[in-house]
GROMACS .gro file of C-alpha atoms in nm:
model
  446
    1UNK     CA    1   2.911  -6.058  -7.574
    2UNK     CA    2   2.529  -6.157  -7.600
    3UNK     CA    3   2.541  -6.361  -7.312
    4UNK     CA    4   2.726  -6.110  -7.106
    5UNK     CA    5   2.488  -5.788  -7.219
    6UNK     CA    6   2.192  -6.040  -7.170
    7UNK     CA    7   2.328  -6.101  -6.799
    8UNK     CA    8   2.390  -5.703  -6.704
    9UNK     CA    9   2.064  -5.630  -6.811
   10UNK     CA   10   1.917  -5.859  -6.571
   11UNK     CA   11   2.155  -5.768  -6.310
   12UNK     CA   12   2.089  -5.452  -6.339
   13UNK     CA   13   1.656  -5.514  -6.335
   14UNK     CA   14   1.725  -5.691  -6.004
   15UNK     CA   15   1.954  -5.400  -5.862
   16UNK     CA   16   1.659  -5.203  -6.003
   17UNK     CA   17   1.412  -5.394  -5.825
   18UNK     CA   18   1.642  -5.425  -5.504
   19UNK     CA   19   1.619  -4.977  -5.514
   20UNK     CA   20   1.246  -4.939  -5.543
   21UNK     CA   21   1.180  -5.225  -5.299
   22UNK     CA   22   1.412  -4.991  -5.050
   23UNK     CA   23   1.252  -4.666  -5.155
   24UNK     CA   24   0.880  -4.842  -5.104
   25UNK     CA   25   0.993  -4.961  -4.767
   26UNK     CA   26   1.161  -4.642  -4.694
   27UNK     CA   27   0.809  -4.463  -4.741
   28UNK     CA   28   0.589  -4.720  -4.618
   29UNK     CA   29   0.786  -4.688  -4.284
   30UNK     CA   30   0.768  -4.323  -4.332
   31UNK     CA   31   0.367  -4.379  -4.349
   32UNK     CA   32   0.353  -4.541  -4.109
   33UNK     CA   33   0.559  -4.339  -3.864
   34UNK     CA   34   0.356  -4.037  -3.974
   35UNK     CA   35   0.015  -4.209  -3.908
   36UNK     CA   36   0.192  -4.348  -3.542
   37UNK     CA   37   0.232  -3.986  -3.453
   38UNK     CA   38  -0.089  -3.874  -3.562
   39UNK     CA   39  -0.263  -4.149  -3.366
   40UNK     CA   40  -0.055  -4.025  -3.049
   41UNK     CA   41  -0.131  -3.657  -3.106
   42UNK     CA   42  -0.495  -3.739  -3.134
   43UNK     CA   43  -0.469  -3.993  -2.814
   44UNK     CA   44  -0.303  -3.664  -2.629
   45UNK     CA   45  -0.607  -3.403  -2.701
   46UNK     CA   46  -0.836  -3.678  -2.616
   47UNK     CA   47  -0.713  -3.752  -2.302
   48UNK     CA   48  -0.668  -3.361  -2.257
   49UNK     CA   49  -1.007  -3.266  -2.302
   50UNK     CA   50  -1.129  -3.584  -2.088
   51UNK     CA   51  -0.893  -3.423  -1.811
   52UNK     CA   52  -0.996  -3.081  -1.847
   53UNK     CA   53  -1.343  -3.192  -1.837
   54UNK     CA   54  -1.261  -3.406  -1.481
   55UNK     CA   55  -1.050  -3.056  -1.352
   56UNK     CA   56  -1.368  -2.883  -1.394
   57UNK     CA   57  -1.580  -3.108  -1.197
   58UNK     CA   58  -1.307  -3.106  -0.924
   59UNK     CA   59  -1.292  -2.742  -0.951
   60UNK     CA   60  -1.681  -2.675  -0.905
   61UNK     CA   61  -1.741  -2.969  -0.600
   62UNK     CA   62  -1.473  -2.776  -0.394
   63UNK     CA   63  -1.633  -2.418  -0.508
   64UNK     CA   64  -2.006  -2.559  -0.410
   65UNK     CA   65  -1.805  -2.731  -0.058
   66UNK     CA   66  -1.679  -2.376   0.021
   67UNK     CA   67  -2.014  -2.174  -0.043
   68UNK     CA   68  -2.188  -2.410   0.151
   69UNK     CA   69  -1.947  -2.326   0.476
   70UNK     CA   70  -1.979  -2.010   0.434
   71UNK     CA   71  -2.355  -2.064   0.560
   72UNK     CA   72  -2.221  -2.197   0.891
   73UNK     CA   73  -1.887  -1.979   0.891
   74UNK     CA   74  -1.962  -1.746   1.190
   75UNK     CA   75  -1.560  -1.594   1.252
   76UNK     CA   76  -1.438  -1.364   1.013
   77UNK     CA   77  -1.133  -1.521   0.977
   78UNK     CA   78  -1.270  -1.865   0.876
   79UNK     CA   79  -1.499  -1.637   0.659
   80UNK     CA   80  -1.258  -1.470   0.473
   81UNK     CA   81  -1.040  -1.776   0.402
   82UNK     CA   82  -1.346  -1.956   0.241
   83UNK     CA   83  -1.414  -1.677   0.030
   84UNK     CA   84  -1.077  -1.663  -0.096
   85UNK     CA   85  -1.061  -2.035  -0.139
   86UNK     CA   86  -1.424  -1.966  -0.346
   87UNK     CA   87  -1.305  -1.715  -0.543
   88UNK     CA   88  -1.008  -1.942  -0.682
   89UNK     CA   89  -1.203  -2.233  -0.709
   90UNK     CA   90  -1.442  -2.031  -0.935
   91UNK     CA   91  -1.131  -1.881  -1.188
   92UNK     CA   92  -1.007  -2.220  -1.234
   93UNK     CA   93  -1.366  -2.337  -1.336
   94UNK     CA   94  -1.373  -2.093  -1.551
   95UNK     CA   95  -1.044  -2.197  -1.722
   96UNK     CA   96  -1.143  -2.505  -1.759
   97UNK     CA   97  -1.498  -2.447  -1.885
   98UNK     CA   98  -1.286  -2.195  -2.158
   99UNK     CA   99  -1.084  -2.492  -2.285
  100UNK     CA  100  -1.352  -2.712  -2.351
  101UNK     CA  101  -1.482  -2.817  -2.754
  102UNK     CA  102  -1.643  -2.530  -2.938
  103UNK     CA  103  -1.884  -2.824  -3.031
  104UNK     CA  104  -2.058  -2.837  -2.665
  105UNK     CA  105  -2.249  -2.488  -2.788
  106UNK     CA  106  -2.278  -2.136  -2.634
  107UNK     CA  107  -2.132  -2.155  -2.277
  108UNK     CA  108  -2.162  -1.746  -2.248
  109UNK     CA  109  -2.387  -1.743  -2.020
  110UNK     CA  110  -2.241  -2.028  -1.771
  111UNK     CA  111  -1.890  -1.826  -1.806
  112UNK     CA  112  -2.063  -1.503  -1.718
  113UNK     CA  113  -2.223  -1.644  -1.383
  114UNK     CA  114  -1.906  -1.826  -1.273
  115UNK     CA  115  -1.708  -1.454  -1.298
  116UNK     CA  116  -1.961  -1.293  -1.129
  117UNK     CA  117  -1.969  -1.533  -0.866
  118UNK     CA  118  -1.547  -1.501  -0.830
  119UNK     CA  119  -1.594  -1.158  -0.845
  120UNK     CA  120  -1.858  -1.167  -0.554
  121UNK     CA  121  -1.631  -1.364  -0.337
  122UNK     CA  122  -1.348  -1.174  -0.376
  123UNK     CA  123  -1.503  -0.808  -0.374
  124UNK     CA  124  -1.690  -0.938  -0.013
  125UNK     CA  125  -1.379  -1.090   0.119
  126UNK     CA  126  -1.136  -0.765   0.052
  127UNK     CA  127  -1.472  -0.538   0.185
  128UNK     CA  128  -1.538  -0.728   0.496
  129UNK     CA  129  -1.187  -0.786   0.627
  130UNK     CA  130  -1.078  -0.381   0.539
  131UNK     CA  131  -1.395  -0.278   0.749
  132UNK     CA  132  -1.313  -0.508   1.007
  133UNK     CA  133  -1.695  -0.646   1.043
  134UNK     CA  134  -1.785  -0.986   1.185
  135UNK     CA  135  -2.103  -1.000   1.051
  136UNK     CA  136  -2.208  -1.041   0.740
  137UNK     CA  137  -2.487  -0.814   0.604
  138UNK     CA  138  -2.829  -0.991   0.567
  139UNK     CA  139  -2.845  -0.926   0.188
  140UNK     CA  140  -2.494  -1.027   0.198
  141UNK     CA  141  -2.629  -1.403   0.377
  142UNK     CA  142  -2.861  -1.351   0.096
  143UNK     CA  143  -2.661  -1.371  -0.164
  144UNK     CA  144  -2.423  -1.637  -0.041
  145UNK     CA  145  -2.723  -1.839  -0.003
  146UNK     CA  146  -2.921  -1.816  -0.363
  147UNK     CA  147  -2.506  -1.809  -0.491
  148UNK     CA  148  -2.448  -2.175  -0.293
  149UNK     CA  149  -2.781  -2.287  -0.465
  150UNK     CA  150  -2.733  -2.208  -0.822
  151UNK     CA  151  -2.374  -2.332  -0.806
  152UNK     CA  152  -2.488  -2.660  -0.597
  153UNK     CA  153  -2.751  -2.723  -0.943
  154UNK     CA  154  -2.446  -2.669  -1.179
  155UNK     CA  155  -2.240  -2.948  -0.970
  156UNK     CA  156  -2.568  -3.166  -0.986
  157UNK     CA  157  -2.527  -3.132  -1.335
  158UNK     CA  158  -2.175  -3.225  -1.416
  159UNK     CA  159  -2.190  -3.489  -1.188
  160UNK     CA  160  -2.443  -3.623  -1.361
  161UNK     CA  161  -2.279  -3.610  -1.695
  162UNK     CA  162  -1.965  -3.782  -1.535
  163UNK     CA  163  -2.172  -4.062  -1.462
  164UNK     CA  164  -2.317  -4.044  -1.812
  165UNK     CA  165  -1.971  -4.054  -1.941
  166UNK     CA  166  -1.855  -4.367  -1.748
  167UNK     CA  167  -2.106  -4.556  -1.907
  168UNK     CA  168  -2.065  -4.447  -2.314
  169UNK     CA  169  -1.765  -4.439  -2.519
  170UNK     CA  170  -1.790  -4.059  -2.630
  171UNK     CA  171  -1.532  -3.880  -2.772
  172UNK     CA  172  -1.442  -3.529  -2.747
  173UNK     CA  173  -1.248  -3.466  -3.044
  174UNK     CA  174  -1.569  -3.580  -3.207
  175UNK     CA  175  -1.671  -3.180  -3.040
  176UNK     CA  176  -1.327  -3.074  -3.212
  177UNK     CA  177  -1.286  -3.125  -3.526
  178UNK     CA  178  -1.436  -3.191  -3.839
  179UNK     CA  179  -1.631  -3.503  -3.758
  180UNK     CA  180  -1.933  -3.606  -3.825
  181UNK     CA  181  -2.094  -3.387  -3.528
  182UNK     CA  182  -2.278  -3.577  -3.256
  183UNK     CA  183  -2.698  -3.464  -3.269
  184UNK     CA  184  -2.866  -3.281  -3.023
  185UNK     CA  185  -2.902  -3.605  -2.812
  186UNK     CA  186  -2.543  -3.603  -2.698
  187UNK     CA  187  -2.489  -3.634  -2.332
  188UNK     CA  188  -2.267  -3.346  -2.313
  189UNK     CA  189  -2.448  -3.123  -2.536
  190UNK     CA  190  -2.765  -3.180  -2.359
  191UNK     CA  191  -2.604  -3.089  -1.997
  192UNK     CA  192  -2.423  -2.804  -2.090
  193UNK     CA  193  -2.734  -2.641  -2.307
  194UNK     CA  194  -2.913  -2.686  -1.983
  195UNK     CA  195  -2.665  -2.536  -1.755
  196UNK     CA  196  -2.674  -2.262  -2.050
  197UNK     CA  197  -3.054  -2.203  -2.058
  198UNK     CA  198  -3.052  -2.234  -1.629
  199UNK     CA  199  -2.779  -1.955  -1.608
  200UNK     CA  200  -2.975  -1.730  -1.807
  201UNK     CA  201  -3.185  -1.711  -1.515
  202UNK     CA  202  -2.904  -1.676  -1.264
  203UNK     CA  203  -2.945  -1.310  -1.108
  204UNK     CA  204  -2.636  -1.135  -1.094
  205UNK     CA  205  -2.472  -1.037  -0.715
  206UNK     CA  206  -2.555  -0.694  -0.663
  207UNK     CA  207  -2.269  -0.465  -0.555
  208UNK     CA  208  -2.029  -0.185  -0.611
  209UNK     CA  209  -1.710  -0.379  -0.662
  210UNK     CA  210  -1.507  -0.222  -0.974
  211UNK     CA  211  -1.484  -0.520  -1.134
  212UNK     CA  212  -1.823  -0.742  -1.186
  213UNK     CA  213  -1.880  -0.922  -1.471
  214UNK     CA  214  -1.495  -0.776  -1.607
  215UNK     CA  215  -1.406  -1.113  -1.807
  216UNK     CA  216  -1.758  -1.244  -1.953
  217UNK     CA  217  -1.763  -0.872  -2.082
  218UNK     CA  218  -1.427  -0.796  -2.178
  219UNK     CA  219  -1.332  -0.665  -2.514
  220UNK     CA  220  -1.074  -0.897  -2.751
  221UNK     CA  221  -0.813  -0.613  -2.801
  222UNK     CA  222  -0.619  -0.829  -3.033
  223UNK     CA  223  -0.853  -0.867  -3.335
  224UNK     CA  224  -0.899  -0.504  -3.390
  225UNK     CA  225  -0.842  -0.331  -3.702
  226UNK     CA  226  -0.915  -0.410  -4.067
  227UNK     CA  227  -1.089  -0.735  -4.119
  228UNK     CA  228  -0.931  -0.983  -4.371
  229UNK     CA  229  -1.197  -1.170  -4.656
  230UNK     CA  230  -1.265  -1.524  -4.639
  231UNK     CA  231  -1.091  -1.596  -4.942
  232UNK     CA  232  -0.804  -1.466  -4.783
  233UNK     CA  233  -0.908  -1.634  -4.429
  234UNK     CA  234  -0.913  -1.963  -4.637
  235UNK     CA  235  -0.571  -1.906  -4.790
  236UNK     CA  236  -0.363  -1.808  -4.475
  237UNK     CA  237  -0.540  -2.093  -4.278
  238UNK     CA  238  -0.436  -2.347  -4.581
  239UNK     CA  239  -0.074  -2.277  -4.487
  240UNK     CA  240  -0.104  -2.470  -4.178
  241UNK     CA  241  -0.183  -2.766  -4.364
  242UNK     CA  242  -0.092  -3.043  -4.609
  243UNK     CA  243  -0.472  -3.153  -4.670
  244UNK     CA  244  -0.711  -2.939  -4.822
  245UNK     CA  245  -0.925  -2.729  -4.609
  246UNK     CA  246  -1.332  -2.663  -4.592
  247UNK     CA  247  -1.486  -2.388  -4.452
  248UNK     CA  248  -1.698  -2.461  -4.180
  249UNK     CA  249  -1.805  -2.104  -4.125
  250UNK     CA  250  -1.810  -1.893  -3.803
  251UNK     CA  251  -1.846  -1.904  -3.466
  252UNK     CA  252  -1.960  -1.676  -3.263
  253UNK     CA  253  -1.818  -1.510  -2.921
  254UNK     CA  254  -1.601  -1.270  -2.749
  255UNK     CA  255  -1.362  -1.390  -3.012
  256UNK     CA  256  -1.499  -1.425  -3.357
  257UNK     CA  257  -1.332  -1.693  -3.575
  258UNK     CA  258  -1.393  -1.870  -3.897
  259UNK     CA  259  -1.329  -2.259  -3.866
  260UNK     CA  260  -1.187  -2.454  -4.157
  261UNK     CA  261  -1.163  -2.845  -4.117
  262UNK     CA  262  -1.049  -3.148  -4.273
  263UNK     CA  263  -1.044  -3.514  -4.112
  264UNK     CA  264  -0.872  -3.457  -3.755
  265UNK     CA  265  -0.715  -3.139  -3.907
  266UNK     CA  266  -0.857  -2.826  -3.784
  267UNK     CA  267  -0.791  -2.426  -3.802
  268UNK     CA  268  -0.958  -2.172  -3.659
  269UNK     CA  269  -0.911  -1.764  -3.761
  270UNK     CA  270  -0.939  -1.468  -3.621
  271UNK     CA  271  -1.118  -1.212  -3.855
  272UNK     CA  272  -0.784  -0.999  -3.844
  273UNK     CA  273  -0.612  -1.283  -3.998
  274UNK     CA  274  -0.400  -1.436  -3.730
  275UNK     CA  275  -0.453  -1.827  -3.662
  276UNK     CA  276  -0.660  -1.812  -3.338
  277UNK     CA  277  -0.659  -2.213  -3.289
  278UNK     CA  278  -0.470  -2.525  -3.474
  279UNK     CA  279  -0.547  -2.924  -3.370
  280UNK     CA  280  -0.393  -3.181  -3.570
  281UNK     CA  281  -0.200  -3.046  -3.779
  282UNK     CA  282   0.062  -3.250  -4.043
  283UNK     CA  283   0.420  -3.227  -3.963
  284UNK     CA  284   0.626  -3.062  -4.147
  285UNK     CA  285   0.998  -3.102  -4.033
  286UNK     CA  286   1.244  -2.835  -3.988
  287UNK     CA  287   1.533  -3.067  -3.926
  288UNK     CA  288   1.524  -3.453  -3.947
  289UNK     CA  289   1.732  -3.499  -3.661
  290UNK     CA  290   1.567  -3.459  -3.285
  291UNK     CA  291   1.626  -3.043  -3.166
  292UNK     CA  292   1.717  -2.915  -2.883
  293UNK     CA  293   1.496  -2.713  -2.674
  294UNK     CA  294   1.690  -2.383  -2.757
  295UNK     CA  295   1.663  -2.461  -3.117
  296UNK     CA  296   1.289  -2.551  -3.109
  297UNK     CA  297   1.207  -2.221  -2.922
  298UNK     CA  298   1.403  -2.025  -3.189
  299UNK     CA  299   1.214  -2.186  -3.438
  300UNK     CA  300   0.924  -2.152  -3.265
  301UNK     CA  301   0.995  -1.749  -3.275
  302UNK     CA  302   1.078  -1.724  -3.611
  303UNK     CA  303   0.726  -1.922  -3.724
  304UNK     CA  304   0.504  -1.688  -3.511
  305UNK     CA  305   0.714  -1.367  -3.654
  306UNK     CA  306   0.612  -1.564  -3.992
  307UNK     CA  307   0.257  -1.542  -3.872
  308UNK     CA  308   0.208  -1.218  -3.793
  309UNK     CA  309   0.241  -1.208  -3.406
  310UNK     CA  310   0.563  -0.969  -3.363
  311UNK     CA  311   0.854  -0.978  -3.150
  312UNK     CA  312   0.779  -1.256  -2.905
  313UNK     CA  313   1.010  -1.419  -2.668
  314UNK     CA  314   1.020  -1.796  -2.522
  315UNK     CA  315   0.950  -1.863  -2.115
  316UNK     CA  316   0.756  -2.160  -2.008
  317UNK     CA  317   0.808  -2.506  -2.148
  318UNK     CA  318   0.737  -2.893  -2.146
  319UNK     CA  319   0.782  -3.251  -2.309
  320UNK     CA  320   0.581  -3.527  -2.337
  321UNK     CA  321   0.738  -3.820  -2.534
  322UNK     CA  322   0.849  -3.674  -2.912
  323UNK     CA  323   0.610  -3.327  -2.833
  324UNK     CA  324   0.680  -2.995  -2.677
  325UNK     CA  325   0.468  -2.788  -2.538
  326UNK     CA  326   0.620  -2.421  -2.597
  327UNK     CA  327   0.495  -2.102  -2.424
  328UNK     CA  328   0.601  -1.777  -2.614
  329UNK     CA  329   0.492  -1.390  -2.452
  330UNK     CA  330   0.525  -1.084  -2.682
  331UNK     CA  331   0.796  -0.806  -2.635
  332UNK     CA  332   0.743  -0.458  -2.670
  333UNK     CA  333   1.006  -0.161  -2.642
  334UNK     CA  334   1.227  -0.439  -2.456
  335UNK     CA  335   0.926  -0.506  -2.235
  336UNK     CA  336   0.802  -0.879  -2.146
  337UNK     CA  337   0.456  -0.877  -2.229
  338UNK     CA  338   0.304  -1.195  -1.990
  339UNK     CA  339  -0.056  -1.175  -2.070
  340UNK     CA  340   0.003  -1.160  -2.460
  341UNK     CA  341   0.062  -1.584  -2.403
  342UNK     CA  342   0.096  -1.789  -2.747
  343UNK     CA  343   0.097  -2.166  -2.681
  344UNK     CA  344   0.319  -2.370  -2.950
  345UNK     CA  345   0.292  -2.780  -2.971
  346UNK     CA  346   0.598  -2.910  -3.145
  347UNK     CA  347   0.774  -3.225  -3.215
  348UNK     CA  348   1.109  -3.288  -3.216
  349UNK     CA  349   1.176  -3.210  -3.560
  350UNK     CA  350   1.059  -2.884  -3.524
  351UNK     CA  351   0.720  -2.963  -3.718
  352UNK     CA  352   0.461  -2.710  -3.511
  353UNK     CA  353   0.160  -2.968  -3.502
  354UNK     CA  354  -0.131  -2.767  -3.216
  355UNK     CA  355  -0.130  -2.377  -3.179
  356UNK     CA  356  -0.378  -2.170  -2.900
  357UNK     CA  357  -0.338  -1.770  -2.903
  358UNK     CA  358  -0.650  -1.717  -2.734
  359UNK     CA  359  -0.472  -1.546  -2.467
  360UNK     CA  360  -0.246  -1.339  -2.695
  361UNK     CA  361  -0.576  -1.242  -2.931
  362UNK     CA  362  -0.786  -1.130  -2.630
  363UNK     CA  363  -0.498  -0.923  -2.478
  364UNK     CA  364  -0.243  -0.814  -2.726
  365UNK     CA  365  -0.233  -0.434  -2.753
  366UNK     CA  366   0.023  -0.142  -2.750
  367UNK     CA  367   0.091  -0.066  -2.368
  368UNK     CA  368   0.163   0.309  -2.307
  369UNK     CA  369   0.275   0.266  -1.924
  370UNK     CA  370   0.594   0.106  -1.976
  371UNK     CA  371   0.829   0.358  -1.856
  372UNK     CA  372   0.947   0.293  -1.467
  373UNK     CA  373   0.901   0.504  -1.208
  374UNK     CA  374   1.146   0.336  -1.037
  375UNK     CA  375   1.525   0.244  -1.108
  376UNK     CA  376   1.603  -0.104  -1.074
  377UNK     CA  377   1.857  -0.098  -0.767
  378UNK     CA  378   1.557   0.056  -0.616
  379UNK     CA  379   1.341  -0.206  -0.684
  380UNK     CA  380   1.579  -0.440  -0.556
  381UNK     CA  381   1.550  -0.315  -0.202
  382UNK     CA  382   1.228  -0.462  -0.192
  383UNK     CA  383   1.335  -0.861  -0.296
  384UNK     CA  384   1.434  -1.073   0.011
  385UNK     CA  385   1.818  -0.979   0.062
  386UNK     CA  386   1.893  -1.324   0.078
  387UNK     CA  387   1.766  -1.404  -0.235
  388UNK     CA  388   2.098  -1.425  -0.465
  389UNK     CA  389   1.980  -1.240  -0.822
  390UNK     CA  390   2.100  -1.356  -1.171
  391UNK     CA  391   1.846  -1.217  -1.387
  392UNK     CA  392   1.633  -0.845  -1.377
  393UNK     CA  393   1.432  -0.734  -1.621
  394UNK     CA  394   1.117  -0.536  -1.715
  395UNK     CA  395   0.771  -0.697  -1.761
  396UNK     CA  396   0.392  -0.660  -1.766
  397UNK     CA  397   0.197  -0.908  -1.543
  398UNK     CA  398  -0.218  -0.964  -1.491
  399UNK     CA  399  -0.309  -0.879  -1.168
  400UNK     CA  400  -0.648  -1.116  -0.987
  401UNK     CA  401  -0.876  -0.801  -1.047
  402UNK     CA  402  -0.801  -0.806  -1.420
  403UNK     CA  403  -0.563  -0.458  -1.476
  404UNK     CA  404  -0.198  -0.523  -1.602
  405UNK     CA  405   0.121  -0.350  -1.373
  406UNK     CA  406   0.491  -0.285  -1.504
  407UNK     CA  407   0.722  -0.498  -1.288
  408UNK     CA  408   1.088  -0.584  -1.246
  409UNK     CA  409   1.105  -0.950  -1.223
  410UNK     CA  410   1.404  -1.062  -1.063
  411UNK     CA  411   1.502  -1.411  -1.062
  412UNK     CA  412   1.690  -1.509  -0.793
  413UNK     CA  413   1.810  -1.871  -0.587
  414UNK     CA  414   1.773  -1.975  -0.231
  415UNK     CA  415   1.910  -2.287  -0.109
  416UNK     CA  416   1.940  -2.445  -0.431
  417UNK     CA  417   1.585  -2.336  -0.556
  418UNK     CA  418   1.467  -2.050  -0.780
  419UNK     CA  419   1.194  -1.764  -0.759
  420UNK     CA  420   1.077  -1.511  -0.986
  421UNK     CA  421   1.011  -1.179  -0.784
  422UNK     CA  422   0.780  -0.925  -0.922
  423UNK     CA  423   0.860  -0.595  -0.779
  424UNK     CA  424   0.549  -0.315  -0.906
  425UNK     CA  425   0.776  -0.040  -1.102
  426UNK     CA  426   0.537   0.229  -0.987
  427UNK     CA  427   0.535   0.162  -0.605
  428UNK     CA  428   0.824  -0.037  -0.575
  429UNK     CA  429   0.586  -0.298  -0.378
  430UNK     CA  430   0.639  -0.685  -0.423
  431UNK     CA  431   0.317  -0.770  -0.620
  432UNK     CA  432   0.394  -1.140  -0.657
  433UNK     CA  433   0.572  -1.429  -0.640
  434UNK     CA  434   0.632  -1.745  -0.800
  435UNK     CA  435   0.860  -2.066  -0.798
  436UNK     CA  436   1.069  -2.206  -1.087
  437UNK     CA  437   0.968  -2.590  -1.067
  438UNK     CA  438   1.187  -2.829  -1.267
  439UNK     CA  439   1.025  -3.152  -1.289
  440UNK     CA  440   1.125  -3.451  -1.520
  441UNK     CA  441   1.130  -3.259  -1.861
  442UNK     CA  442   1.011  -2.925  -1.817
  443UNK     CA  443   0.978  -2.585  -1.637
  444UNK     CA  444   0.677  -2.466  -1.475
  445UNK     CA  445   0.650  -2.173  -1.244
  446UNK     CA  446   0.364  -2.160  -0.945
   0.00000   0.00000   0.00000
């Protein structure tokens, strides 16, 4: 009997053994596997500010190639296409220059002159082609001109700092997060508190166009009422991760948030308590089986109810390898609220890893026009009859000159590819028009 308890017990040390080695695998691979999608999260907002950064330098060379025709444009047709062509060049600079680090400094001034400009372009195209003049005004050749040279020193600049860039190994995240910050001496830093300090002596277009300056001085309608504490700040933001958070402290802008950080983790807050921006955040699985997209966009609207943002309601979407990239818009009374945009990054387990409701924070708000003038078989009259309609519905689009317009969207097919038809619910006008794109793995509409 001695011999045969003296043998189970070391049977049953080796089976022992046998487990823990499992278990310790089990995690190990579990480590690792967390650390491999950390790595590739990190990789992705890398290369996303690198692009961004390129998209801006794209956008501003084709803005400065466009003002500078305009000093030989002589027909007012040529005239009037370059000015459009400016004017679009000039809001995608400005959405790129608005998804840059925090960590490059105070870019206020910089946004401010590249709205104006937009603005200018726009305002003198719409002016010019209603009054049917050929000629342009000589303080409107005026303005073009000193316009085509301030942008033409901002383009000098960038440039510049690409070439910079090809030569170092810098690191955006390093603007990001919750590094070790890089000194005043940073190439980027450097150029864009010099395009900062040069703006400030940009003048500003003069003329009566409603809507100068309307996005460099716009009001964040989503962070009004009461303020939440820091303590509180610090608590709410700790939610979003498995690592203890530091408080960094706040920065400063249109949008006022309080930064907490910790390695490549980092959460920004909005003073009314809402998370503003999340990078690199830890999983933390809702299923441990790969979701569908359905079931990742309910999740995704259950976790910003959770939050605090309201009734909001899935639209846009895309993958790249295990991630998602989720687009939510609020609803009110029924009503698709477009401009109220939250941006969700999830992986497949349903883990929400990168948030952005900058868009959401500077335009959420009760709307008070959302009752139609029009019925929707009326609005219908005004969709291209051979369209074939699956889908109406109410909705709130931005309009280029910055107001918001109650639509029906209609969603309709033609020849085996889909629109989205925005009828205006007050005029019964089509106000726009975009195009469902399905590429491989995900949904885009242009």
């Amino acid at each position: 009997m001695h011999q045969h308890t003296k043998r189970g017990l070391i049977c049953s040390l080796i089976s022992l053994s046998a487990g823990l080695g499992i278990l310790l695998g089990v995690a190990l691979a579990r480590g690792e596997g967390q650390a491999v999608q950390n790595n590739k999260l990190k990789n992705q907002l890398e290369n996303n500010h690198q692009s961004t950064y390129l998209s801006l330098c794209e956008d501003f060379t084709a803005l400065n190639g466009s003002l500078g025709k305009l000093q030989a444009a002589g027909d007012i047709t040529t005239r009037s296409f370059l000015l459009a062509d400016a004017w679009r060049q000039a809001y995608c600079a400005q959405e790129k220059l608005a998804m840059l680090p925090d960590g490059l400094g105070e870019t206020g001034n910089l946004m401010a002159f590249i709205n104006r400009l937009g603005d200018y372009c726009y305002q003198l195209a719409r002016t010019t082609l209603s009054q049917g003049r050929e000629q342009l005004t000589a303080e409107e050749c005026a303005t073009l001109k000193d316009l085509y040279g301030q942008a033409s020193q901002v383009t000098a600049e960038l440039d510049a700092l690409s070439e910079r860039l090809r030569e170092g190994d810098l690191m955006w995240m390093a603007l990001s997060g919750s590094h070790e910050k890089p000194s005043g001496e940073d190439a980027r830093i450097q150029a864009f508190t010099t395009l900062q300090q040069a703006s400030e002596q940009y003048p500003a277009p003069i003329y009566d166009g409603p809507f100068s300056d309307s996005l460099s001085r716009r009001e964040a309608l989503g962070i009004k009422g009461e303020h939440v504490g820091e303590a509180e700040l610090l608590r709410r933001a700790q939610l979003f991760s498995q690592v203890p958070l530091q408080a960094q402290g706040i920065v400063q802008g249109v949008l006022p948030a309080y930064r907490y950080t910790n390695g490549d983790t980092t959460v920004w807050m909005a003073q009314n308590g809402l998370p503003l921006l999340m990078l690199g955040c830890q999983p933390n699985a809702q299923s441990q089986q790969d979701s569908s997209r359905e079931q990742l966009q309910a999740w995704g609207v259950r976790w910003l109810s959770m939050q605090g943002f309201g009734a909001m309601e899935a639209t846009y979407w895309e993958k790249t390898g295990d991630t998602w990239l989720l687009q939510f818009a609020s609803v009110q009374d029924d009503v698709l609220i477009y401009p109220d945009l939250v941006k969700l990054q999830m992986t497949s387990d349903g883990s929400v890893v990168a948030l952005d409701a900058r868009n959401y924070l500077m335009a959420h708000t009760g709307r008070d026009f959302l009752k139609p003038s029009i019925t929707g078989n009326q609005a219908r009259k005004a969709v291209n009859p051979t369209l074939e309609i699956s889908r109406e519905r109410l909705c709130v689009i931005p309009m280029d000159n910055g107001k918001e317009v109650l639509c029906y969207e209609y969603l309709g097919s033609l020849a085996g590819e889909n629109y989205l038809v925005y009828i205006d619910a007050s005029t019964g006008r089509e106000c726009n028009l975009l195009k469902l794109v399905d590429v491989e793995q995900s949904q885009l509409a242009r």
